[in-house]
Each structure stands twice: as structure tokens, then as C-alpha cells.
Amino acid sequence: MEAVLGHLRGAIERGEYAIGEKLPSEAELCRTLEVSRPVLREALRALQTMGLTVAKTGKGTFVIANTVEDPTFGDYAASDLLEVRRHIEIPVAGYAAARRTPENLDHLAHLLDRMERETDTTAWVAMDTLFHLAVAEAAQNPVFRRVIEEIRDALARQSAFLNELGGRREQSNREHRAIVEALIDGSEHDAVAAMSHHLDRVETTLTDIVRSPGTITPLEGGPEA
């Protein structure tokens, strides 16, 4: 999928598919690039998330930009989502360290153990959102949980995007482990620092993906082959 995405993104950025132009049909792209339809569709969804294309029902996929500015996850731009997460989740981690119950810690530890064993990206992403909800719950303020619930779909989309294109899963597991250990210790300082580091790494990975010039070697059979 990464190779297909890199190929199509590179073609768009080089102007081989102009703004306003329709991409070839899924069937044609699958045949030309010699990939399965599920792989192609993942790449097309990533192009749309990056803001390079838009899918029009019954008409196809059209190019709307030739540079990546700010990916969109569900209803929210990545920059807006990260800004809110910093203002909410970092202090929430501190509150959680001070207020967590034994039940909160058991739930988080069990969830983290499952995440560290999970190999399926879809299942891991679902648990990733549950993890952040569980931290909010440990802060013992229902408003915090409601805020995370509101952005839950966007969090899941962002998590899937970063894992598929940035290989974030193992790193995220380590960062989540540091957060849980700070909560177990009851250290507000360490919990705030661990959550801040986690969100820093999310931003760094996202920035790396967005700034990538799409220079993956063209696939055999593509326009440059």
C-alpha cells in the first residue's frame, strides 16, 4: 500500500495527474499497477486524507491539490486535532495520576497488555482509542471523557494513518507503557511528561509523512515504467 500511495502521490505532485483531472478507474489502476483492489483502496483513502483527492460517488476520484498541506481525519484537520489534544490530554494525564482508582489501573494495564500482543492494525487502532478514553476516565471528570468521545472517530482515523504509513505501533506501545507507569506511580509530573512526549511523537511522524516528497520508486507498469 505504501508503494502504491507513494507512486500515485508522486504522479500527482509531478503534475502527471493535474488538478481537476480524474484518476483512472480502480479496475484500470489495479491492472496497471498489478495490485489488489483492497490495497488500492487503502492508498486512495490515504490520498484523500492527505487532501490531494476527493472521491465523488458514481463519478470516481478527482485530484484537488498537488501538495499536501494539512491532512483531515474525519471532521477535523490534523493541526486542529493535535492542538486540542495537547490542551486536553496532557493535563488530563496529570489529573489521572492524582485521581486514578485501582480499577482504572487494572483496566489500563489489561488494555496495554492486549495492545502489545496485537498484530492486527484494525484491532490495535480500536484499542488505541479505548486507551485514551481510559486515561480520561481515570481523571474522574466526565467532561474530559465526553471530549475524547467527540474526537474518537478522528483519533481512530489518525491512528490508522500513522500506523499504516509511519509504522507507529511499537513506538506507541512504549509511549503508552510510560504513561501507565506514571499513573501507577501516581506521579503527575511524569504522567504529563509522558503524554506530552507521546503527542510530540505523533506530530513528528505526521509531519514526516506530510513532508515526504513522494519519491518512492515507481511501480512496474505505471506511467514512468
mmCIF file of C-alpha atoms in Angstrom, residues 56-142:
data_model
loop_
_atom_site.group_PDB
_atom_site.id
_atom_site.type_symbol
_atom_site.label_atom_id
_atom_site.label_comp_id
_atom_site.label_asym_id
_atom_site.label_seq_id
_atom_site.Cartn_x
_atom_site.Cartn_y
_atom_site.Cartn_z
ATOM 1 C CA LYS A 56 -17.306 11.562 -5.898
ATOM 2 C CA THR A 57 -19.893 8.802 -5.670
ATOM 3 C CA GLY A 58 -20.569 7.274 -9.056
ATOM 4 C CA LYS A 59 -18.026 9.514 -10.769
ATOM 5 C CA GLY A 60 -14.613 8.499 -9.468
ATOM 6 C CA THR A 61 -11.649 10.094 -7.731
ATOM 7 C CA PHE A 62 -10.534 13.601 -8.712
ATOM 8 C CA VAL A 63 -7.319 15.499 -7.986
ATOM 9 C CA ILE A 64 -7.965 18.675 -5.958
ATOM 10 C CA ALA A 65 -4.403 19.636 -4.917
ATOM 11 C CA ASN A 66 -0.819 18.831 -5.882
ATOM 12 C CA THR A 67 0.797 19.417 -2.475
ATOM 13 C CA VAL A 68 -0.070 18.076 0.958
ATOM 14 C CA GLU A 69 -0.942 20.832 3.438
ATOM 15 C CA ASP A 70 -2.948 19.543 6.412
ATOM 16 C CA PRO A 71 -4.432 16.015 6.435
ATOM 17 C CA THR A 72 -8.041 15.619 7.543
ATOM 18 C CA PHE A 73 -9.231 12.905 9.886
ATOM 19 C CA GLY A 74 -12.998 12.612 9.778
ATOM 20 C CA ASP A 75 -14.404 16.055 10.559
ATOM 21 C CA TYR A 76 -11.153 17.590 11.805
ATOM 22 C CA ALA A 77 -7.903 18.848 10.309
ATOM 23 C CA ALA A 78 -4.796 17.240 11.794
ATOM 24 C CA SER A 79 -3.462 20.552 13.111
ATOM 25 C CA ASP A 80 -6.739 21.358 14.887
ATOM 26 C CA LEU A 81 -6.945 17.863 16.327
ATOM 27 C CA LEU A 82 -3.406 17.968 17.708
ATOM 28 C CA GLU A 83 -3.896 21.429 19.208
ATOM 29 C CA VAL A 84 -6.963 20.262 21.125
ATOM 30 C CA ARG A 85 -5.285 17.024 22.189
ATOM 31 C CA ARG A 86 -2.378 18.964 23.695
ATOM 32 C CA HIS A 87 -4.706 21.226 25.676
ATOM 33 C CA ILE A 88 -6.874 18.333 26.890
ATOM 34 C CA GLU A 89 -4.885 15.105 27.106
ATOM 35 C CA ILE A 90 -1.697 16.457 28.680
ATOM 36 C CA PRO A 91 -3.376 17.967 31.767
ATOM 37 C CA VAL A 92 -5.813 15.017 31.856
ATOM 38 C CA ALA A 93 -2.837 12.675 32.304
ATOM 39 C CA GLY A 94 -1.781 14.683 35.339
ATOM 40 C CA TYR A 95 -5.258 14.563 36.854
ATOM 41 C CA ALA A 96 -5.410 10.827 36.139
ATOM 42 C CA ALA A 97 -2.160 10.237 38.036
ATOM 43 C CA ALA A 98 -3.608 12.004 41.080
ATOM 44 C CA ARG A 99 -7.124 10.545 40.954
ATOM 45 C CA ARG A 100 -6.894 7.069 39.357
ATOM 46 C CA THR A 101 -8.510 4.160 41.161
ATOM 47 C CA PRO A 102 -7.239 0.562 41.355
ATOM 48 C CA GLU A 103 -9.962 -0.333 38.844
ATOM 49 C CA ASN A 104 -8.689 2.319 36.423
ATOM 50 C CA LEU A 105 -5.154 0.958 36.679
ATOM 51 C CA ASP A 106 -6.294 -2.640 36.184
ATOM 52 C CA HIS A 107 -8.262 -1.636 33.083
ATOM 53 C CA LEU A 108 -5.350 0.308 31.596
ATOM 54 C CA ALA A 109 -2.834 -2.437 32.336
ATOM 55 C CA HIS A 110 -5.071 -5.084 30.769
ATOM 56 C CA LEU A 111 -5.681 -2.923 27.706
ATOM 57 C CA LEU A 112 -1.985 -2.203 27.288
ATOM 58 C CA ASP A 113 -1.102 -5.900 27.544
ATOM 59 C CA ARG A 114 -3.610 -6.664 24.767
ATOM 60 C CA MET A 115 -2.233 -3.872 22.582
ATOM 61 C CA GLU A 116 1.333 -5.107 22.966
ATOM 62 C CA ARG A 117 0.292 -8.594 21.807
ATOM 63 C CA GLU A 118 -1.986 -7.445 18.989
ATOM 64 C CA THR A 119 -0.697 -7.778 15.420
ATOM 65 C CA ASP A 120 -3.815 -6.715 13.510
ATOM 66 C CA THR A 121 -3.750 -2.971 12.756
ATOM 67 C CA THR A 122 -7.534 -2.528 12.796
ATOM 68 C CA ALA A 123 -7.876 -4.198 16.194
ATOM 69 C CA TRP A 124 -4.916 -2.241 17.576
ATOM 70 C CA VAL A 125 -6.358 1.073 16.392
ATOM 71 C CA ALA A 126 -9.659 0.306 18.130
ATOM 72 C CA MET A 127 -7.802 -0.354 21.377
ATOM 73 C CA ASP A 128 -5.709 2.792 20.904
ATOM 74 C CA THR A 129 -8.830 4.951 21.143
ATOM 75 C CA LEU A 130 -10.014 2.922 24.125
ATOM 76 C CA PHE A 131 -6.679 3.580 25.824
ATOM 77 C CA HIS A 132 -7.058 7.344 25.551
ATOM 78 C CA LEU A 133 -10.654 7.099 26.754
ATOM 79 C CA ALA A 134 -9.479 5.063 29.733
ATOM 80 C CA VAL A 135 -6.917 7.722 30.690
ATOM 81 C CA ALA A 136 -9.669 10.346 30.525
ATOM 82 C CA GLU A 137 -11.896 8.160 32.698
ATOM 83 C CA ALA A 138 -9.095 7.872 35.272
ATOM 84 C CA ALA A 139 -9.175 11.668 35.650
ATOM 85 C CA GLN A 140 -12.628 11.251 37.254
ATOM 86 C CA ASN A 141 -14.196 14.097 35.278
ATOM 87 C CA PRO A 142 -16.947 13.061 32.853
#
